[in-house]
């Protein structure tokens, strides 16, 4: 027996018993048999006996245990896996696997189509994931307080005057606080505070002076220290206590626990530090110091709107009941204190909604927009797949003819959809992971909590859900279309996809795309108009590129002399600034435009008999000489203030036009007198022109009106200008003022201010420094951000819709080449053929636009909350958006129209 | 029947141990392994062809032994098997188990181990 003979023997035996052996096993068994044979021969057996022994060993052994295991093929690494899957599902998934492989091959055959589709879907899911992550973090996550859904922010509102959210009076707060719908309510105001420590740079710290129960209302305790004592009283005049933020504690005091029980100097007044709040606690907004209220809230004026508050609803109370109760109380207070409370009512706003403000509706609009964009993307891909499916009708017909079940064809089309959407989702996730940090870092406004945004499990689940929806959407739609059609007939006729049903569906998809794109475009145009309206509101001032810096001086004592010194110091700072090189004009005020001034009673002497609470209110604003000039305010009549309007001089006042009209009608007010009852505004400012009469009684001499200035926007944008009286800083000094400096450039202004402050008052820190344009831009930053995002989405949507129109008419022209050729042969003019195409596309787009406008009506309320000065069904916006879409669609139908015009008439004679 | 089954079971369980023990120190090919077992058990333990190689392949799949093809001039190529590091551990454990098992048998059934 030759060595190869043993091999043959094994192989033959394996074959005869139906066992598949690997060549290695055959080799090994052959060697074994040979050894067995040689061994038997060595034992002295005859050649035939030895051979018989070896053959017997082979024959008596079943070879089945040795049968070949399927080995992984390096070229087809998942072949084995596929087999396992098939085995596990008892061959049922074979069809699906086959379909997947077919689908992959299809996509590889059309790489441009596949990449474009995946990119469209990827951008869609990516944008959706980012927007959803932001919404999830910013809007949906609960606030870090105890049972935050029971917390409400309190505001004063006045519908008659269009004031949506105003601070309230401490006296009025005490009335509302007693409502049984509130378990407990806390109130605070925002003093300007200089923090001065020996050896450290003095700083301005954001501070609130709050009723002692604030932390109890929120359900948050200090991380270090006992905090404010849990007492019944909201204020404590004797002991000045404060709690500071974790970040101030760490950055300025190196997290020294010994700070508890020590005193810090706020505005030159020592406060005992009794607590450090937990990290991240900066309620209500970026606050670093919480001072315990030291004065009685009920001992103040009902006209002084300067406090904010938060309340915890009682366990059995609802928001609706709290609102109703507040309204009832407002009516009672309005009757009882007509001059101060008429028209005012407390608004009860869920805390989260309040903290998010504009961002909540804005983010919802954004979610809607990105959802629309995604749907448009899906529709686009669906229509692309549909054309592909229709152009493959014959392929499908052939397959059906050779025995493919309709189910198999549907499975194949669905797998193409599945692969596309999975790849799209993958690309989308990558985009989201890359884009989210970029978005968070580069959003130009401070969105609350945005920095915490991170992609989490919920977001991933959403992406997967999107994939599922997308697969359903465009994998199955073309599949169903094909199934519903008589595939067999197409094979016979050679007629390609002229069927009405498919075209209807295609047209439907394009109309839907146009409709959704229309809704998006109208929204973005509305936002563009909102922003331009905001920018166009006449402010009454022209700050140019003035630099704004706030400075606070603390009077050494509340005495007249102390306040006179503050006034003099402010004047000196201004005077020295004017001497600095490069500085052209300087002024100061305690309230810039767009901020409310302190409201107080102001009346003509002949109408001043009634008590001040019944007198009309006007804003009391203190401005220095040079302020109106450096803010570019316009003098209507009389004169501006000068350095002669000092303490010893006559008490003077300048009115805005609204106030002048109210007090003097059409007559000139110059030289006339007015009366104010405000001798001081808390610890903030003091009127120095009040005279002490015999018996210690103090009176305000008549205020001489010396000028009238054009109205400046002295309330928020969109609210009617209020009457205002301007007092000269020298006569009515305030501790904290905002300087307005016009200089060669910002650096010159800041440097000049630093030098002057160093000379005049070395311990005074400079507060926020910014330019007037930046400050004004910040007021419109939120709608501007929404505007740019929506515009980008809208443009993308319009592009996708135009792509859809292009695809539809390209397909339709390609299908009708023969028909068009025949028409042209019969004498139809090419132009009329082309205009037919364009006319059809225009009709389709108009239907889409109308549908889109109808859709918009559903989102009107949401949109209204992010608009300013425009209505959601603003005709200009709808016209602009409609025209833009129509134009885009027409441009998109030009190439197919061109092709229709240039069909070769000979083609009509050709037989396929 | 019962007696035969007990011995068959024992043989099946012990087959792996035997093979592991044989290739502990030296490389052997399939025929040599079969021959050694037959000789050492005085013909009590025999393998069918398929049984032997199926066991070898199984042990190799478990990575207790490793096989490599050895070609010598003028000879058919043969696959040599040797114990792996992993196999050494398994062998030690199985030996200890068998000692315990046989001792237990001895105490309960009166079977004496040589």
PDB file of C-alpha atoms in Angstrom, chain A residues 61-311:
ATOM      1  CA  UNK A  61     -15.014   3.367  13.529  1.00  0.00           C
ATOM      2  CA  UNK A  62     -17.820   5.759  12.684  1.00  0.00           C
ATOM      3  CA  UNK A  63     -16.169   8.868  11.330  1.00  0.00           C
ATOM      4  CA  UNK A  64     -19.075  11.146  12.190  1.00  0.00           C
ATOM      5  CA  UNK A  65     -17.448  12.636  15.350  1.00  0.00           C
ATOM      6  CA  UNK A  66     -14.646  13.885  13.107  1.00  0.00           C
ATOM      7  CA  UNK A  67     -16.755  15.658  10.510  1.00  0.00           C
ATOM      8  CA  UNK A  68     -15.506  19.029   9.421  1.00  0.00           C
ATOM      9  CA  UNK A  69     -16.554  22.045  11.464  1.00  0.00           C
ATOM     10  CA  UNK A  70     -17.332  25.019   9.294  1.00  0.00           C
ATOM     11  CA  UNK A  71     -14.159  27.029   9.477  1.00  0.00           C
ATOM     12  CA  UNK A  72     -14.175  30.838   9.191  1.00  0.00           C
ATOM     13  CA  UNK A  73     -13.022  31.966   5.793  1.00  0.00           C
ATOM     14  CA  UNK A  74     -10.682  34.973   6.092  1.00  0.00           C
ATOM     15  CA  UNK A  75     -12.300  36.503   3.026  1.00  0.00           C
ATOM     16  CA  UNK A  76     -15.803  36.092   4.432  1.00  0.00           C
ATOM     17  CA  UNK A  77     -15.317  36.678   8.133  1.00  0.00           C
ATOM     18  CA  UNK A  78     -19.018  36.809   8.995  1.00  0.00           C
ATOM     19  CA  UNK A  79     -20.004  33.809   6.965  1.00  0.00           C
ATOM     20  CA  UNK A  80     -20.026  31.631  10.057  1.00  0.00           C
ATOM     21  CA  UNK A  81     -21.980  34.247  11.955  1.00  0.00           C
ATOM     22  CA  UNK A  82     -24.586  34.317   9.239  1.00  0.00           C
ATOM     23  CA  UNK A  83     -24.829  30.545   9.459  1.00  0.00           C
ATOM     24  CA  UNK A  84     -25.284  30.771  13.213  1.00  0.00           C
ATOM     25  CA  UNK A  85     -28.020  33.347  12.776  1.00  0.00           C
ATOM     26  CA  UNK A  86     -29.696  31.235  10.177  1.00  0.00           C
ATOM     27  CA  UNK A  87     -29.432  28.164  12.377  1.00  0.00           C
ATOM     28  CA  UNK A  88     -30.733  30.023  15.399  1.00  0.00           C
ATOM     29  CA  UNK A  89     -33.773  31.275  13.554  1.00  0.00           C
ATOM     30  CA  UNK A  90     -34.345  27.918  11.852  1.00  0.00           C
ATOM     31  CA  UNK A  91     -33.694  29.473   8.472  1.00  0.00           C
ATOM     32  CA  UNK A  92     -36.410  32.053   8.740  1.00  0.00           C
ATOM     33  CA  UNK A  93     -33.988  35.007   8.677  1.00  0.00           C
ATOM     34  CA  UNK A  94     -32.288  33.698   5.606  1.00  0.00           C
ATOM     35  CA  UNK A  95     -34.524  35.812   3.424  1.00  0.00           C
ATOM     36  CA  UNK A  96     -33.790  38.888   5.503  1.00  0.00           C
ATOM     37  CA  UNK A  97     -30.036  38.302   5.394  1.00  0.00           C
ATOM     38  CA  UNK A  98     -30.236  37.793   1.717  1.00  0.00           C
ATOM     39  CA  UNK A  99     -32.247  40.967   1.388  1.00  0.00           C
ATOM     40  CA  UNK A 100     -29.675  42.863   3.463  1.00  0.00           C
ATOM     41  CA  UNK A 101     -26.865  41.638   1.242  1.00  0.00           C
ATOM     42  CA  UNK A 102     -28.783  42.623  -1.858  1.00  0.00           C
ATOM     43  CA  UNK A 103     -29.455  46.024  -0.346  1.00  0.00           C
ATOM     44  CA  UNK A 104     -25.797  46.566   0.501  1.00  0.00           C
ATOM     45  CA  UNK A 105     -24.861  45.669  -3.049  1.00  0.00           C
ATOM     46  CA  UNK A 106     -27.432  48.120  -4.393  1.00  0.00           C
ATOM     47  CA  UNK A 107     -26.073  50.928  -2.232  1.00  0.00           C
ATOM     48  CA  UNK A 108     -22.517  50.151  -3.257  1.00  0.00           C
ATOM     49  CA  UNK A 109     -23.554  50.304  -6.887  1.00  0.00           C
ATOM     50  CA  UNK A 110     -24.850  53.857  -6.400  1.00  0.00           C
ATOM     51  CA  UNK A 111     -22.311  55.448  -4.053  1.00  0.00           C
ATOM     52  CA  UNK A 112     -23.259  59.071  -4.776  1.00  0.00           C
ATOM     53  CA  UNK A 113     -26.913  58.419  -4.060  1.00  0.00           C
ATOM     54  CA  UNK A 114     -26.083  56.472  -0.894  1.00  0.00           C
ATOM     55  CA  UNK A 115     -23.681  59.072   0.458  1.00  0.00           C
ATOM     56  CA  UNK A 116     -26.064  61.936  -0.224  1.00  0.00           C
ATOM     57  CA  UNK A 117     -28.920  60.107   1.448  1.00  0.00           C
ATOM     58  CA  UNK A 118     -26.851  59.150   4.466  1.00  0.00           C
ATOM     59  CA  UNK A 119     -25.591  62.716   4.763  1.00  0.00           C
ATOM     60  CA  UNK A 120     -29.098  64.196   4.609  1.00  0.00           C
ATOM     61  CA  UNK A 121     -30.303  61.748   7.235  1.00  0.00           C
ATOM     62  CA  UNK A 122     -27.173  62.207   9.317  1.00  0.00           C
ATOM     63  CA  UNK A 123     -27.531  65.981   9.385  1.00  0.00           C
ATOM     64  CA  UNK A 124     -31.190  65.555  10.273  1.00  0.00           C
ATOM     65  CA  UNK A 125     -30.648  63.121  13.144  1.00  0.00           C
ATOM     66  CA  UNK A 126     -27.550  65.009  14.288  1.00  0.00           C
ATOM     67  CA  UNK A 127     -29.418  68.298  14.508  1.00  0.00           C
ATOM     68  CA  UNK A 128     -32.375  66.574  16.165  1.00  0.00           C
ATOM     69  CA  UNK A 129     -30.118  64.878  18.720  1.00  0.00           C
ATOM     70  CA  UNK A 130     -28.321  68.107  19.594  1.00  0.00           C
ATOM     71  CA  UNK A 131     -31.533  70.083  19.931  1.00  0.00           C
ATOM     72  CA  UNK A 132     -33.174  67.339  21.971  1.00  0.00           C
ATOM     73  CA  UNK A 133     -30.141  67.094  24.256  1.00  0.00           C
ATOM     74  CA  UNK A 134     -30.294  70.823  24.876  1.00  0.00           C
ATOM     75  CA  UNK A 135     -34.024  70.718  25.551  1.00  0.00           C
ATOM     76  CA  UNK A 136     -33.573  67.704  27.794  1.00  0.00           C
ATOM     77  CA  UNK A 137     -30.971  69.504  29.882  1.00  0.00           C
ATOM     78  CA  UNK A 138     -32.361  73.002  29.879  1.00  0.00           C
ATOM     79  CA  UNK A 139     -36.120  72.500  29.923  1.00  0.00           C
ATOM     80  CA  UNK A 140     -37.009  68.998  31.019  1.00  0.00           C
ATOM     81  CA  UNK A 141     -34.624  68.451  33.919  1.00  0.00           C
ATOM     82  CA  UNK A 142     -35.908  69.508  37.337  1.00  0.00           C
ATOM     83  CA  UNK A 143     -34.328  72.388  39.236  1.00  0.00           C
ATOM     84  CA  UNK A 144     -31.968  71.399  42.071  1.00  0.00           C
ATOM     85  CA  UNK A 145     -34.330  72.435  44.840  1.00  0.00           C
ATOM     86  CA  UNK A 146     -36.648  70.439  47.069  1.00  0.00           C
ATOM     87  CA  UNK A 147     -39.855  69.525  45.166  1.00  0.00           C
ATOM     88  CA  UNK A 148     -39.085  72.208  42.571  1.00  0.00           C
ATOM     89  CA  UNK A 149     -42.453  71.798  40.855  1.00  0.00           C
ATOM     90  CA  UNK A 150     -44.105  73.404  43.888  1.00  0.00           C
ATOM     91  CA  UNK A 151     -41.996  76.567  43.634  1.00  0.00           C
ATOM     92  CA  UNK A 152     -43.303  79.675  41.935  1.00  0.00           C
ATOM     93  CA  UNK A 153     -41.725  83.014  41.121  1.00  0.00           C
ATOM     94  CA  UNK A 154     -43.722  86.106  42.039  1.00  0.00           C
ATOM     95  CA  UNK A 155     -43.979  89.155  39.808  1.00  0.00           C
ATOM     96  CA  UNK A 156     -46.119  92.256  39.667  1.00  0.00           C
ATOM     97  CA  UNK A 157     -48.010  92.736  36.433  1.00  0.00           C
ATOM     98  CA  UNK A 158     -50.016  95.584  35.010  1.00  0.00           C
ATOM     99  CA  UNK A 159     -51.984  94.681  31.923  1.00  0.00           C
ATOM    100  CA  UNK A 160     -53.210  98.228  31.331  1.00  0.00           C
ATOM    101  CA  UNK A 161     -49.650  99.454  31.100  1.00  0.00           C
ATOM    102  CA  UNK A 162     -48.362  96.431  29.259  1.00  0.00           C
ATOM    103  CA  UNK A 163     -45.993  95.505  32.088  1.00  0.00           C
ATOM    104  CA  UNK A 164     -45.680  91.730  32.090  1.00  0.00           C
ATOM    105  CA  UNK A 165     -43.095  91.194  34.793  1.00  0.00           C
ATOM    106  CA  UNK A 166     -42.160  93.925  37.195  1.00  0.00           C
ATOM    107  CA  UNK A 167     -40.597  93.800  40.639  1.00  0.00           C
ATOM    108  CA  UNK A 168     -43.101  94.373  43.413  1.00  0.00           C
ATOM    109  CA  UNK A 169     -43.405  96.570  46.466  1.00  0.00           C
ATOM    110  CA  UNK A 170     -42.344  95.025  49.802  1.00  0.00           C
ATOM    111  CA  UNK A 171     -45.572  96.248  51.411  1.00  0.00           C
ATOM    112  CA  UNK A 172     -47.729  94.611  48.783  1.00  0.00           C
ATOM    113  CA  UNK A 173     -45.625  91.459  49.119  1.00  0.00           C
ATOM    114  CA  UNK A 174     -46.597  91.246  52.792  1.00  0.00           C
ATOM    115  CA  UNK A 175     -50.252  91.157  51.718  1.00  0.00           C
ATOM    116  CA  UNK A 176     -49.742  88.385  49.154  1.00  0.00           C
ATOM    117  CA  UNK A 177     -47.489  86.428  51.481  1.00  0.00           C
ATOM    118  CA  UNK A 178     -50.434  85.809  53.782  1.00  0.00           C
ATOM    119  CA  UNK A 179     -52.439  83.997  51.082  1.00  0.00           C
ATOM    120  CA  UNK A 180     -53.222  80.453  52.238  1.00  0.00           C
ATOM    121  CA  UNK A 181     -52.277  79.048  48.828  1.00  0.00           C
ATOM    122  CA  UNK A 182     -48.662  79.818  49.704  1.00  0.00           C
ATOM    123  CA  UNK A 183     -46.993  77.592  52.231  1.00  0.00           C
ATOM    124  CA  UNK A 184     -44.258  80.177  52.553  1.00  0.00           C
ATOM    125  CA  UNK A 185     -42.917  83.053  50.476  1.00  0.00           C
ATOM    126  CA  UNK A 186     -39.558  84.824  50.424  1.00  0.00           C
ATOM    127  CA  UNK A 187     -38.624  88.181  48.905  1.00  0.00           C
ATOM    128  CA  UNK A 188     -35.376  89.923  48.065  1.00  0.00           C
ATOM    129  CA  UNK A 189     -33.903  92.893  46.309  1.00  0.00           C
ATOM    130  CA  UNK A 190     -30.542  93.475  44.696  1.00  0.00           C
ATOM    131  CA  UNK A 191     -28.272  95.995  46.374  1.00  0.00           C
ATOM    132  CA  UNK A 192     -24.991  96.870  44.674  1.00  0.00           C
ATOM    133  CA  UNK A 193     -22.277  95.616  46.933  1.00  0.00           C
ATOM    134  CA  UNK A 194     -18.548  96.287  47.111  1.00  0.00           C
ATOM    135  CA  UNK A 195     -16.623  93.594  48.923  1.00  0.00           C
ATOM    136  CA  UNK A 196     -13.455  94.989  50.463  1.00  0.00           C
ATOM    137  CA  UNK A 197     -10.966  92.728  52.259  1.00  0.00           C
ATOM    138  CA  UNK A 198      -7.624  93.861  53.556  1.00  0.00           C
ATOM    139  CA  UNK A 199      -4.894  92.852  51.150  1.00  0.00           C
ATOM    140  CA  UNK A 200      -7.262  91.762  48.379  1.00  0.00           C
ATOM    141  CA  UNK A 201      -8.485  93.594  45.300  1.00  0.00           C
ATOM    142  CA  UNK A 202     -11.884  95.133  46.075  1.00  0.00           C
ATOM    143  CA  UNK A 203     -14.657  93.568  43.964  1.00  0.00           C
ATOM    144  CA  UNK A 204     -18.290  94.111  43.118  1.00  0.00           C
ATOM    145  CA  UNK A 205     -20.224  91.011  44.134  1.00  0.00           C
ATOM    146  CA  UNK A 206     -23.683  90.106  42.940  1.00  0.00           C
ATOM    147  CA  UNK A 207     -25.798  90.236  46.045  1.00  0.00           C
ATOM    148  CA  UNK A 208     -29.364  89.936  47.167  1.00  0.00           C
ATOM    149  CA  UNK A 209     -30.700  91.065  50.501  1.00  0.00           C
ATOM    150  CA  UNK A 210     -33.328  88.467  51.232  1.00  0.00           C
ATOM    151  CA  UNK A 211     -35.900  87.599  53.841  1.00  0.00           C
ATOM    152  CA  UNK A 212     -34.374  85.059  56.196  1.00  0.00           C
ATOM    153  CA  UNK A 213     -36.641  82.236  54.980  1.00  0.00           C
ATOM    154  CA  UNK A 214     -35.326  82.038  51.383  1.00  0.00           C
ATOM    155  CA  UNK A 215     -33.308  78.855  51.853  1.00  0.00           C
ATOM    156  CA  UNK A 216     -36.165  77.249  53.777  1.00  0.00           C
ATOM    157  CA  UNK A 217     -38.564  78.033  50.913  1.00  0.00           C
ATOM    158  CA  UNK A 218     -36.186  76.484  48.396  1.00  0.00           C
ATOM    159  CA  UNK A 219     -35.386  73.548  50.658  1.00  0.00           C
ATOM    160  CA  UNK A 220     -31.633  74.007  50.367  1.00  0.00           C
ATOM    161  CA  UNK A 221     -29.276  74.256  53.343  1.00  0.00           C
ATOM    162  CA  UNK A 222     -25.767  75.684  53.447  1.00  0.00           C
ATOM    163  CA  UNK A 223     -23.002  73.130  52.850  1.00  0.00           C
ATOM    164  CA  UNK A 224     -20.938  74.702  55.607  1.00  0.00           C
ATOM    165  CA  UNK A 225     -22.197  76.626  58.614  1.00  0.00           C
ATOM    166  CA  UNK A 226     -25.621  76.903  60.199  1.00  0.00           C
ATOM    167  CA  UNK A 227     -27.147  79.456  57.807  1.00  0.00           C
ATOM    168  CA  UNK A 228     -29.746  81.969  58.937  1.00  0.00           C
ATOM    169  CA  UNK A 229     -31.488  81.049  62.162  1.00  0.00           C
ATOM    170  CA  UNK A 230     -34.921  79.496  61.631  1.00  0.00           C
ATOM    171  CA  UNK A 231     -36.992  82.243  63.125  1.00  0.00           C
ATOM    172  CA  UNK A 232     -40.422  83.560  62.399  1.00  0.00           C
ATOM    173  CA  UNK A 233     -39.271  87.051  61.525  1.00  0.00           C
ATOM    174  CA  UNK A 234     -38.333  87.823  57.965  1.00  0.00           C
ATOM    175  CA  UNK A 235     -35.900  90.550  58.997  1.00  0.00           C
ATOM    176  CA  UNK A 236     -33.379  91.177  61.774  1.00  0.00           C
ATOM    177  CA  UNK A 237     -32.330  94.788  62.213  1.00  0.00           C
ATOM    178  CA  UNK A 238     -29.703  94.140  64.851  1.00  0.00           C
ATOM    179  CA  UNK A 239     -27.498  91.326  63.559  1.00  0.00           C
ATOM    180  CA  UNK A 240     -26.205  91.664  60.041  1.00  0.00           C
ATOM    181  CA  UNK A 241     -25.640  88.175  58.646  1.00  0.00           C
ATOM    182  CA  UNK A 242     -24.734  86.846  55.227  1.00  0.00           C
ATOM    183  CA  UNK A 243     -24.212  83.546  53.423  1.00  0.00           C
ATOM    184  CA  UNK A 244     -21.802  83.337  50.482  1.00  0.00           C
ATOM    185  CA  UNK A 245     -21.536  81.101  47.442  1.00  0.00           C
ATOM    186  CA  UNK A 246     -19.226  78.131  47.168  1.00  0.00           C
ATOM    187  CA  UNK A 247     -17.380  79.691  44.232  1.00  0.00           C
ATOM    188  CA  UNK A 248     -16.716  82.982  46.049  1.00  0.00           C
ATOM    189  CA  UNK A 249     -15.558  80.981  49.080  1.00  0.00           C
ATOM    190  CA  UNK A 250     -13.157  78.898  46.989  1.00  0.00           C
ATOM    191  CA  UNK A 251     -11.792  81.624  44.710  1.00  0.00           C
ATOM    192  CA  UNK A 252     -11.384  84.395  47.266  1.00  0.00           C
ATOM    193  CA  UNK A 253     -11.000  82.605  50.584  1.00  0.00           C
ATOM    194  CA  UNK A 254      -9.402  79.298  49.493  1.00  0.00           C
ATOM    195  CA  UNK A 255     -12.274  77.284  50.981  1.00  0.00           C
ATOM    196  CA  UNK A 256     -11.294  78.287  54.504  1.00  0.00           C
ATOM    197  CA  UNK A 257     -13.934  76.945  56.916  1.00  0.00           C
ATOM    198  CA  UNK A 258     -12.730  79.465  59.460  1.00  0.00           C
ATOM    199  CA  UNK A 259     -14.646  82.071  57.473  1.00  0.00           C
ATOM    200  CA  UNK A 260     -17.813  80.961  59.295  1.00  0.00           C
ATOM    201  CA  UNK A 261     -18.253  83.230  62.288  1.00  0.00           C
ATOM    202  CA  UNK A 262     -15.978  85.885  60.826  1.00  0.00           C
ATOM    203  CA  UNK A 263     -17.121  89.213  59.454  1.00  0.00           C
ATOM    204  CA  UNK A 264     -16.826  90.444  55.888  1.00  0.00           C
ATOM    205  CA  UNK A 265     -17.176  94.052  54.836  1.00  0.00           C
ATOM    206  CA  UNK A 266     -19.949  94.669  52.347  1.00  0.00           C
ATOM    207  CA  UNK A 267     -20.208  98.360  51.438  1.00  0.00           C
ATOM    208  CA  UNK A 268     -18.063  99.158  54.480  1.00  0.00           C
ATOM    209  CA  UNK A 269     -20.590  97.419  56.734  1.00  0.00           C
ATOM    210  CA  UNK A 270     -19.519  94.274  58.631  1.00  0.00           C
ATOM    211  CA  UNK A 271     -21.679  91.170  58.081  1.00  0.00           C
ATOM    212  CA  UNK A 272     -21.298  87.965  60.082  1.00  0.00           C
ATOM    213  CA  UNK A 273     -20.778  85.023  57.696  1.00  0.00           C
ATOM    214  CA  UNK A 274     -23.024  82.156  58.805  1.00  0.00           C
ATOM    215  CA  UNK A 275     -22.923  79.794  55.853  1.00  0.00           C
ATOM    216  CA  UNK A 276     -21.431  78.643  52.557  1.00  0.00           C
ATOM    217  CA  UNK A 277     -23.998  77.397  50.044  1.00  0.00           C
ATOM    218  CA  UNK A 278     -23.439  74.107  48.174  1.00  0.00           C
ATOM    219  CA  UNK A 279     -21.500  74.247  44.872  1.00  0.00           C
ATOM    220  CA  UNK A 280     -23.626  75.442  41.965  1.00  0.00           C
ATOM    221  CA  UNK A 281     -26.204  77.165  44.152  1.00  0.00           C
ATOM    222  CA  UNK A 282     -26.393  80.731  42.820  1.00  0.00           C
ATOM    223  CA  UNK A 283     -30.118  81.452  43.250  1.00  0.00           C
ATOM    224  CA  UNK A 284     -31.771  83.417  41.749  1.00  0.00           C
ATOM    225  CA  UNK A 285     -29.115  84.113  39.101  1.00  0.00           C
ATOM    226  CA  UNK A 286     -25.345  84.044  39.518  1.00  0.00           C
ATOM    227  CA  UNK A 287     -25.636  85.500  43.027  1.00  0.00           C
ATOM    228  CA  UNK A 288     -22.603  85.178  45.308  1.00  0.00           C
ATOM    229  CA  UNK A 289     -23.798  86.845  48.511  1.00  0.00           C
ATOM    230  CA  UNK A 290     -27.109  86.449  50.331  1.00  0.00           C
ATOM    231  CA  UNK A 291     -27.552  89.082  53.032  1.00  0.00           C
ATOM    232  CA  UNK A 292     -30.242  88.631  55.618  1.00  0.00           C
ATOM    233  CA  UNK A 293     -32.889  91.316  55.358  1.00  0.00           C
ATOM    234  CA  UNK A 294     -32.334  94.004  57.978  1.00  0.00           C
ATOM    235  CA  UNK A 295     -35.395  96.160  57.525  1.00  0.00           C
ATOM    236  CA  UNK A 296     -39.137  95.684  57.899  1.00  0.00           C
ATOM    237  CA  UNK A 297     -40.811  94.878  54.614  1.00  0.00           C
ATOM    238  CA  UNK A 298     -44.100  96.405  55.752  1.00  0.00           C
ATOM    239  CA  UNK A 299     -42.437  99.761  56.518  1.00  0.00           C
ATOM    240  CA  UNK A 300     -41.948 100.888  52.950  1.00  0.00           C
ATOM    241  CA  UNK A 301     -43.911 102.302  50.051  1.00  0.00           C
ATOM    242  CA  UNK A 302     -46.492 100.530  47.943  1.00  0.00           C
ATOM    243  CA  UNK A 303     -45.137 102.505  45.004  1.00  0.00           C
ATOM    244  CA  UNK A 304     -41.613 101.178  45.274  1.00  0.00           C
ATOM    245  CA  UNK A 305     -41.381  98.287  42.851  1.00  0.00           C
ATOM    246  CA  UNK A 306     -37.981  96.796  43.485  1.00  0.00           C
ATOM    247  CA  UNK A 307     -38.399  93.393  45.075  1.00  0.00           C
ATOM    248  CA  UNK A 308     -38.585  89.888  43.659  1.00  0.00           C
ATOM    249  CA  UNK A 309     -39.888  86.791  45.334  1.00  0.00           C
ATOM    250  CA  UNK A 310     -40.331  83.064  45.304  1.00  0.00           C
ATOM    251  CA  UNK A 311     -43.036  81.046  47.040  1.00  0.00           C
TER     252      UNK A 311
END
